[in-house]
PDB file of C-alpha atoms in Angstrom:
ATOM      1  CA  UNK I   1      56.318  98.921  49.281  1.00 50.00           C
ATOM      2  CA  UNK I   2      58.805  99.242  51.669  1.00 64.00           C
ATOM      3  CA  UNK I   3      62.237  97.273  51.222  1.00 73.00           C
ATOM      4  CA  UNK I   4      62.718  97.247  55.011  1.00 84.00           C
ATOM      5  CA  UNK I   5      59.375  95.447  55.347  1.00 92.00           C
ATOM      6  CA  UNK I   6      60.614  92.543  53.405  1.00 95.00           C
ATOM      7  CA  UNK I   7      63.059  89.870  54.186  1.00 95.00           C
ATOM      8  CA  UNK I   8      64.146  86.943  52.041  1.00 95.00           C
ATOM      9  CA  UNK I   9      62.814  83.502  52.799  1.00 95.00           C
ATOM     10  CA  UNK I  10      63.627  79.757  51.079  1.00 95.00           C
ATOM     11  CA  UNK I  11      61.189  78.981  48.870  1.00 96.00           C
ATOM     12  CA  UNK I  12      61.037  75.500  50.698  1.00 94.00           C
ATOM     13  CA  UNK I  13      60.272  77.443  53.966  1.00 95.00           C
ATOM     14  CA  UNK I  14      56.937  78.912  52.479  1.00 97.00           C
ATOM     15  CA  UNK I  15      54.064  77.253  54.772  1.00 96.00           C
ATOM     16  CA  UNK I  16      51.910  74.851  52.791  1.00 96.00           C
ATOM     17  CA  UNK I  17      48.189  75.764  53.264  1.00 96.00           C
ATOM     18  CA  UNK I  18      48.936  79.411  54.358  1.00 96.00           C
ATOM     19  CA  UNK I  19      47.771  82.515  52.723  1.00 96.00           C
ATOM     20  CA  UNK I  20      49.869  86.120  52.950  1.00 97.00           C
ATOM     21  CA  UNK I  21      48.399  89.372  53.665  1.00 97.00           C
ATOM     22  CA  UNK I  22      50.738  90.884  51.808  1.00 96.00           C
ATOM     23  CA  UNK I  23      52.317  90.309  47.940  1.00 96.00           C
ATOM     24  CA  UNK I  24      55.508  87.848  47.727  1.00 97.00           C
ATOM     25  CA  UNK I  25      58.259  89.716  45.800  1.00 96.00           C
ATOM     26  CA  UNK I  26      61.250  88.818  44.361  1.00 94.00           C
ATOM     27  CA  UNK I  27      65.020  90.961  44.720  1.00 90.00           C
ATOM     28  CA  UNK I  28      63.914  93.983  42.596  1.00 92.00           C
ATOM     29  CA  UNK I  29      60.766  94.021  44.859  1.00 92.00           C
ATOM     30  CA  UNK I  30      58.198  92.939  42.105  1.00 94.00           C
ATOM     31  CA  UNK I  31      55.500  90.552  42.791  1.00 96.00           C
ATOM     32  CA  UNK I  32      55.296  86.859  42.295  1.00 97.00           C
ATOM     33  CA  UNK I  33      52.438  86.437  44.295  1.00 96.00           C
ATOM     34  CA  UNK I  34      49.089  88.471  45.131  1.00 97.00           C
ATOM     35  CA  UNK I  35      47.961  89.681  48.358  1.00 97.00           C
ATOM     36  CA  UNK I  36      45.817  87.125  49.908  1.00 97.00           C
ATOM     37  CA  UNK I  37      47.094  84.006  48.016  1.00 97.00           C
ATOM     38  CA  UNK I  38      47.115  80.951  49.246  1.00 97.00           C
ATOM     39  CA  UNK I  39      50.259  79.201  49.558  1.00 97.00           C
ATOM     40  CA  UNK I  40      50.328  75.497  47.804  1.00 97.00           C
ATOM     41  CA  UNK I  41      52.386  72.788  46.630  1.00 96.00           C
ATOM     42  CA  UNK I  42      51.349  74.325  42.714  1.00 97.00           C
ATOM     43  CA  UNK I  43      52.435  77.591  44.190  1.00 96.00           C
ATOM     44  CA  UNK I  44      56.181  76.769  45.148  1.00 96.00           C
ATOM     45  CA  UNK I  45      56.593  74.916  42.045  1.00 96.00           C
ATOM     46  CA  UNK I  46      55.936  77.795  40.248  1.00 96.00           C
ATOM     47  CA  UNK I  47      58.232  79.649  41.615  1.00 96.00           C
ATOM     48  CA  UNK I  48      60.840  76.934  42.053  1.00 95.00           C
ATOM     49  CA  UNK I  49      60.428  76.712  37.874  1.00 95.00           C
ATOM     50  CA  UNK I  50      60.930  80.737  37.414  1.00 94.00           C
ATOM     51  CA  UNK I  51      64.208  80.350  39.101  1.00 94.00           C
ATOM     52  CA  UNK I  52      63.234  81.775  42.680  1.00 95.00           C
ATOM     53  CA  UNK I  53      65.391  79.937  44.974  1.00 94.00           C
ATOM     54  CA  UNK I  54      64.705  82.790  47.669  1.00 95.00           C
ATOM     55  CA  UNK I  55      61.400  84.995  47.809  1.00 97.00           C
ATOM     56  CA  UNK I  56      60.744  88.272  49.632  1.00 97.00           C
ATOM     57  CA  UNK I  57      58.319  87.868  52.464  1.00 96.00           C
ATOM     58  CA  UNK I  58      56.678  90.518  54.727  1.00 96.00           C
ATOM     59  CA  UNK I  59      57.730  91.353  58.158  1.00 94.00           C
ATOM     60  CA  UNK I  60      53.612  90.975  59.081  1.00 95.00           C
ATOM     61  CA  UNK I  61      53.696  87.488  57.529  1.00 97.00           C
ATOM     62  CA  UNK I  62      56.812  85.672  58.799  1.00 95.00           C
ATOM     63  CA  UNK I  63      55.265  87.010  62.530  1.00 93.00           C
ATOM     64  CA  UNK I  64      52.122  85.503  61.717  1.00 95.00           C
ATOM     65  CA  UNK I  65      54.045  82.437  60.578  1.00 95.00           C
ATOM     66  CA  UNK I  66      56.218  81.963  63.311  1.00 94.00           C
ATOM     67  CA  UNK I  67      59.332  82.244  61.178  1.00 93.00           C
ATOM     68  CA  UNK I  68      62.558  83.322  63.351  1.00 90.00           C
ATOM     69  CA  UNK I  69      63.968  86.547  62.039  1.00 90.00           C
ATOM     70  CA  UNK I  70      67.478  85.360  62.528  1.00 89.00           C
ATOM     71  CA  UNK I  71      69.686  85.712  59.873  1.00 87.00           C
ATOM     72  CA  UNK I  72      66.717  87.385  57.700  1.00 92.00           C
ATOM     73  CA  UNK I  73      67.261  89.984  55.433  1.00 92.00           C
ATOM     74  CA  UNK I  74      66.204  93.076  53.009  1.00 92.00           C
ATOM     75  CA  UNK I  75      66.826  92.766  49.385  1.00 91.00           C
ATOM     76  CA  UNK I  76      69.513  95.589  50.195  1.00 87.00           C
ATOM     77  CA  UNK I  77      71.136  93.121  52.558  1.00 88.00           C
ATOM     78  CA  UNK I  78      70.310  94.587  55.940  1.00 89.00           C
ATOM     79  CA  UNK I  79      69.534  92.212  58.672  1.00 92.00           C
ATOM     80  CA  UNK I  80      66.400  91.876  60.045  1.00 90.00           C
ATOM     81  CA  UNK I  81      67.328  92.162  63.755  1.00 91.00           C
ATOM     82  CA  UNK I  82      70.117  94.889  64.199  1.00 92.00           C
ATOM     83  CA  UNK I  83      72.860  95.760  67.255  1.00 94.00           C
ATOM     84  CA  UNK I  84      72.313  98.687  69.015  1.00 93.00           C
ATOM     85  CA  UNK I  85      75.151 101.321  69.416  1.00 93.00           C
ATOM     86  CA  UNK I  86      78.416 100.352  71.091  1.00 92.00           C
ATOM     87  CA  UNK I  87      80.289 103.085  73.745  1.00 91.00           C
ATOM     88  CA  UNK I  88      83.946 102.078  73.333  1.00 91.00           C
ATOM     89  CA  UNK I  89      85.822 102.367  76.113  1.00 87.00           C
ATOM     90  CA  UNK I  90      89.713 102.485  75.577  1.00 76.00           C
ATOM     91  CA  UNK I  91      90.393 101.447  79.354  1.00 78.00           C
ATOM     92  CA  UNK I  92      88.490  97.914  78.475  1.00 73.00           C
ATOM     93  CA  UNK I  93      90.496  97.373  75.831  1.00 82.00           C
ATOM     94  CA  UNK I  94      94.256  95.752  75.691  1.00 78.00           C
ATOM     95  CA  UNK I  95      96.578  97.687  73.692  1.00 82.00           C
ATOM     96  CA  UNK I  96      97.586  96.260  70.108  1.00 87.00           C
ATOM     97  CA  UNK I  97     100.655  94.742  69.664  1.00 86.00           C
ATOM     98  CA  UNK I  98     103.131  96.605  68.463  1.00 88.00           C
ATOM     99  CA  UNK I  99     104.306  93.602  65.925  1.00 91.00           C
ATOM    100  CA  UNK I 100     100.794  93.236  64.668  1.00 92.00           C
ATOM    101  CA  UNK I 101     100.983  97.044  63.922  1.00 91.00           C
ATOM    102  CA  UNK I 102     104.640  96.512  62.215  1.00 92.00           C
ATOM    103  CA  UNK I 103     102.849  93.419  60.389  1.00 91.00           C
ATOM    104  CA  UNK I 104      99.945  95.314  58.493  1.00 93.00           C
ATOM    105  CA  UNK I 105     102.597  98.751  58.188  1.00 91.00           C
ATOM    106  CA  UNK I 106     104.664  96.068  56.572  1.00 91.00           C
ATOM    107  CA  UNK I 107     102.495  94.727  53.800  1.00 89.00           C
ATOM    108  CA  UNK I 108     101.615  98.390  52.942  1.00 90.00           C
ATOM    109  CA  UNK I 109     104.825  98.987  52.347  1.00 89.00           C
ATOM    110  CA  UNK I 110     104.943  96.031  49.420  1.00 81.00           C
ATOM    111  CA  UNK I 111     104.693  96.791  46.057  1.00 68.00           C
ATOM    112  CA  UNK I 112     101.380  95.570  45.765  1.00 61.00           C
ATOM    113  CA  UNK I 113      99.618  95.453  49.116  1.00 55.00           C
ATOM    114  CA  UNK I 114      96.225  94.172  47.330  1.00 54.00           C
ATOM    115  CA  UNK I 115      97.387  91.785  45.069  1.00 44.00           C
ATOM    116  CA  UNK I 116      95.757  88.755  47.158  1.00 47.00           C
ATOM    117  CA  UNK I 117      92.136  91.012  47.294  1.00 50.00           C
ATOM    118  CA  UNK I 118      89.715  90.869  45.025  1.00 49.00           C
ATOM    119  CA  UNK I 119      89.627  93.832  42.887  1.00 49.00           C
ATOM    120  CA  UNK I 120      87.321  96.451  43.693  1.00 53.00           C
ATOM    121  CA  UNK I 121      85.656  99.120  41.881  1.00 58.00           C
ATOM    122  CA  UNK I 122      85.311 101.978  44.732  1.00 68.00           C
ATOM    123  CA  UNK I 123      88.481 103.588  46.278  1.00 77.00           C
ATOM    124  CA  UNK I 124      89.910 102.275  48.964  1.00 80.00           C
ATOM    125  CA  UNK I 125      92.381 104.031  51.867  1.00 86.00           C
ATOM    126  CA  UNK I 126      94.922 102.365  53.210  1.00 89.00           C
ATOM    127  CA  UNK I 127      96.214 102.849  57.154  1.00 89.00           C
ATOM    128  CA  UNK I 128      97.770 100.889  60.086  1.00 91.00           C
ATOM    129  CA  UNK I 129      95.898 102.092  62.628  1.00 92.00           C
ATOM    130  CA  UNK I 130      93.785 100.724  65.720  1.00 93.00           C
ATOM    131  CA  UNK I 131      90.298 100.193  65.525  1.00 95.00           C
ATOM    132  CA  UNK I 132      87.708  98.937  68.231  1.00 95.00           C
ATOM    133  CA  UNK I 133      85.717  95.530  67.006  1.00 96.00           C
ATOM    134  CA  UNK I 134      82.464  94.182  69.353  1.00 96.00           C
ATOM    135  CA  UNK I 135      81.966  90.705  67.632  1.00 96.00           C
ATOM    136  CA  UNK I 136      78.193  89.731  67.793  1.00 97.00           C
ATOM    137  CA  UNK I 137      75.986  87.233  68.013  1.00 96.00           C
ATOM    138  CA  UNK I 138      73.455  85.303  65.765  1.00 93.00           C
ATOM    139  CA  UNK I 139      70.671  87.588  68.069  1.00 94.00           C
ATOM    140  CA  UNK I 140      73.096  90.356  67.021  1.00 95.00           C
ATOM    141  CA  UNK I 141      74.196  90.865  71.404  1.00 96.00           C
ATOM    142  CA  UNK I 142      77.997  91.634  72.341  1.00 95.00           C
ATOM    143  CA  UNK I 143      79.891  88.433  72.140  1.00 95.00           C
ATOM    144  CA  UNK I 144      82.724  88.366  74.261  1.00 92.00           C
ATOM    145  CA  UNK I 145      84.744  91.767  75.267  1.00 91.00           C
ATOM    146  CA  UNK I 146      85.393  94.166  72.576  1.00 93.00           C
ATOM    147  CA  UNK I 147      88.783  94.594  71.719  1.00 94.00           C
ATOM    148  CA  UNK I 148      91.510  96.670  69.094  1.00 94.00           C
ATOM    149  CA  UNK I 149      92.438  95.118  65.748  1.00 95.00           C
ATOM    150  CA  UNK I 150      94.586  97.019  63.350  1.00 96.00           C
ATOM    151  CA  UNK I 151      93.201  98.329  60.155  1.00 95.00           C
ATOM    152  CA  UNK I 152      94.539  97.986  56.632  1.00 95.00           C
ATOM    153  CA  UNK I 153      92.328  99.371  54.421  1.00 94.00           C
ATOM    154  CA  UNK I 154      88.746 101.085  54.187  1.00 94.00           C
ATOM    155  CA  UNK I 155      86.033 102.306  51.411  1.00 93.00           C
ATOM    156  CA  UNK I 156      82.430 103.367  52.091  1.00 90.00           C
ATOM    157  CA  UNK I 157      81.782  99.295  51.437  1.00 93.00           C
ATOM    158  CA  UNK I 158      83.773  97.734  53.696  1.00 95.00           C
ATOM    159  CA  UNK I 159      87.243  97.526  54.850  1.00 96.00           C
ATOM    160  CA  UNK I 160      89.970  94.923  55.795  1.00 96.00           C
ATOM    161  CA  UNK I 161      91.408  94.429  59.746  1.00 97.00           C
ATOM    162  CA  UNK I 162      94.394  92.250  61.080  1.00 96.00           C
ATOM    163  CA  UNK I 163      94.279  90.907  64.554  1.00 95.00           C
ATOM    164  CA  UNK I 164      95.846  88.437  66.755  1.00 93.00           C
ATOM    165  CA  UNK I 165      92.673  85.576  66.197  1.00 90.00           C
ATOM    166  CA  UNK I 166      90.357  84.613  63.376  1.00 90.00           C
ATOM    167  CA  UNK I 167      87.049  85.990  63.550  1.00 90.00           C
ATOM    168  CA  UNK I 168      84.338  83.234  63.108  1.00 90.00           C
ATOM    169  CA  UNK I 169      81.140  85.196  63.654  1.00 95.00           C
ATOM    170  CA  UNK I 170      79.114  86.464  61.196  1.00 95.00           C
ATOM    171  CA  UNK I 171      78.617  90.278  62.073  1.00 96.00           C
ATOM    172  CA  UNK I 172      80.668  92.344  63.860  1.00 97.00           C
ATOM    173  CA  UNK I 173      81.117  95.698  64.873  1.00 97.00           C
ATOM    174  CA  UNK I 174      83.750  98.406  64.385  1.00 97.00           C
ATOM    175  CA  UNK I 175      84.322 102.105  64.511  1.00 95.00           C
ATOM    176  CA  UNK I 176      86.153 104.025  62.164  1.00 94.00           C
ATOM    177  CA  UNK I 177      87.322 107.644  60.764  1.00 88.00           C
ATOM    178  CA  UNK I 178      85.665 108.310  58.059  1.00 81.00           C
ATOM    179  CA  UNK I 179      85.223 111.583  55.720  1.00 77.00           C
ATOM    180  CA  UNK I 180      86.052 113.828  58.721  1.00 82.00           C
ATOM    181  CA  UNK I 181      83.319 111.890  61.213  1.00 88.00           C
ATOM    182  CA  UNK I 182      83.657 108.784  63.423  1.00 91.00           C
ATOM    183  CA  UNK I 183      81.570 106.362  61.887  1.00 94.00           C
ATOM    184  CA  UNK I 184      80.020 102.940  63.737  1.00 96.00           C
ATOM    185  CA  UNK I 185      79.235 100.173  61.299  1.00 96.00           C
ATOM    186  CA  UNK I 186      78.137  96.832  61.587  1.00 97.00           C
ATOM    187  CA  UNK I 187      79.861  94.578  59.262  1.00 97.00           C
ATOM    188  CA  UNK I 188      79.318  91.006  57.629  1.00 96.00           C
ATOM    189  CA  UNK I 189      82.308  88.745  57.978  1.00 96.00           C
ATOM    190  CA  UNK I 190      83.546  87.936  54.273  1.00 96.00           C
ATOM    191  CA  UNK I 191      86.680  86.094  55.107  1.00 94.00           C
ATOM    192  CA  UNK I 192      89.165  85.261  57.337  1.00 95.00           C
ATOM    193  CA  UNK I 193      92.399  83.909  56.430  1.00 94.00           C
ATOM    194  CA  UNK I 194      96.004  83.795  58.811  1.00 93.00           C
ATOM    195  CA  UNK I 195      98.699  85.577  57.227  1.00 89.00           C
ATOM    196  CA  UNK I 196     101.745  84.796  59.179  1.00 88.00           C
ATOM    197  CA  UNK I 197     100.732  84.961  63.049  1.00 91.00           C
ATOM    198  CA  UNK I 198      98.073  86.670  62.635  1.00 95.00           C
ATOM    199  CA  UNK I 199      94.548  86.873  61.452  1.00 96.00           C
ATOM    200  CA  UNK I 200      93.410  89.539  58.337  1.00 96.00           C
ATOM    201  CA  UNK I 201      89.499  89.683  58.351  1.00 97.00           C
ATOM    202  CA  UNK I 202      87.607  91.159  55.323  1.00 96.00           C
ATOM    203  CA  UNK I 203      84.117  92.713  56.251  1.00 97.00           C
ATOM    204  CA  UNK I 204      81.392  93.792  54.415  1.00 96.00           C
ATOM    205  CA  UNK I 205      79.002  96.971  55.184  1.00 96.00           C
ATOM    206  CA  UNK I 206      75.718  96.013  55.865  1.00 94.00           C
ATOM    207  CA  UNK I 207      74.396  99.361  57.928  1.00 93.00           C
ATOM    208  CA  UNK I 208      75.475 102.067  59.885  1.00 93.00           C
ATOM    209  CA  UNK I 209      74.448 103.127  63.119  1.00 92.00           C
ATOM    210  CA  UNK I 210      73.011 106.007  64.256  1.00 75.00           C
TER     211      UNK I 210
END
């Protein structure tokens, strides 16, 4: 079974009166329901009852359903639809501030420049330096004009980045220097909070583009 096959689902969105072609599986990709069973009121009780708030649904089923891949995703987290590769362009781009720059150099300079961040397992590196962002959409297309934020920190899970307005899309993405190689990543919006004038934005890895 393939994990990129799959993508979670509401239990209350299963079709009454519809049968899958394929198993229904949970997170860890084991079954909860055969191939070829029908889909009843009895059925999403049962599941309700085991604690299955979310099931894992084939690709070949939702189609056959109807179901809108939009905002759908693999028990690894990936998103069903996914961007395709940005070419940044530095003359389409404004330069960053050089107070916003002075802002994020500034709170790397504190004592403890993650003491309001959760605290994280995997290392992270810390550096005040531009970075291009392409917000997206819901369809995962370019939203607006891409432009430079400043970056404060980075692992291989996600990083944090500081710019002059909040982010309130869901994915975004960004290119950055990592382990010797310029990476492109698209990245799930985790929070945004304003510190001071501006805007820090934590984002979460969800794939990388080829």
């Amino acid at each position: 079974m393939m994990d990129d096959q799959y993508f979670g689902l509401s239990v209350d969105r299963l079709p009454l009166d519809h049968h899958v072609d394929h198993p229904i599986l949970n997170r860890d990709l084991e079954p909860l329901a055969p191939a070829g069973q029908r889909i009843d009121r009895d059925v999403v009780q049962r599941l309700r009852l085991d604690g299955n708030d979310q099931v894992f649904v084939h690709l070949e089923d939702r189609k056959r359903w109807g179901l809108s891949l939009v905002f759908a995703k693999t028990p690894s987290g990936r998103p069903a639809i996914m961007p395709t590769r940005k070419t940044f362009s530095a003359d389409s781009m404004a330069n960053v501030a050089p107070e916003l720059v002075e802002h994020v150099q500034e709170i790397l300079a504190s004592p403890d420049p993650g003491a309001t961040d959760d605290r994280r397992e995997e290392a992270r590196y810390s550096i005040a330096a531009p970075v291009p962002v392409q917000e997206l959409t819901d369809h995962m297309t370019p939203l607006g004009r891409p432009y430079l934020a400043v970056l404060r920190d980075v692992s291989s899970k996600g990083l944090s980045i500081y710019h002059v307005k909040d982010v309130v899309v869901r994915h975004f993405l960004v290119e950055v220097e990592m382990k010797g190689e310029t990476q492109q990543l698209l990245a799930e919006t985790v929070r945004c909070r304003r510190t001071g004038k501006f805007h820090e934005v934590g984002g979460k890895f969800v794939a990388k583009l080829s």
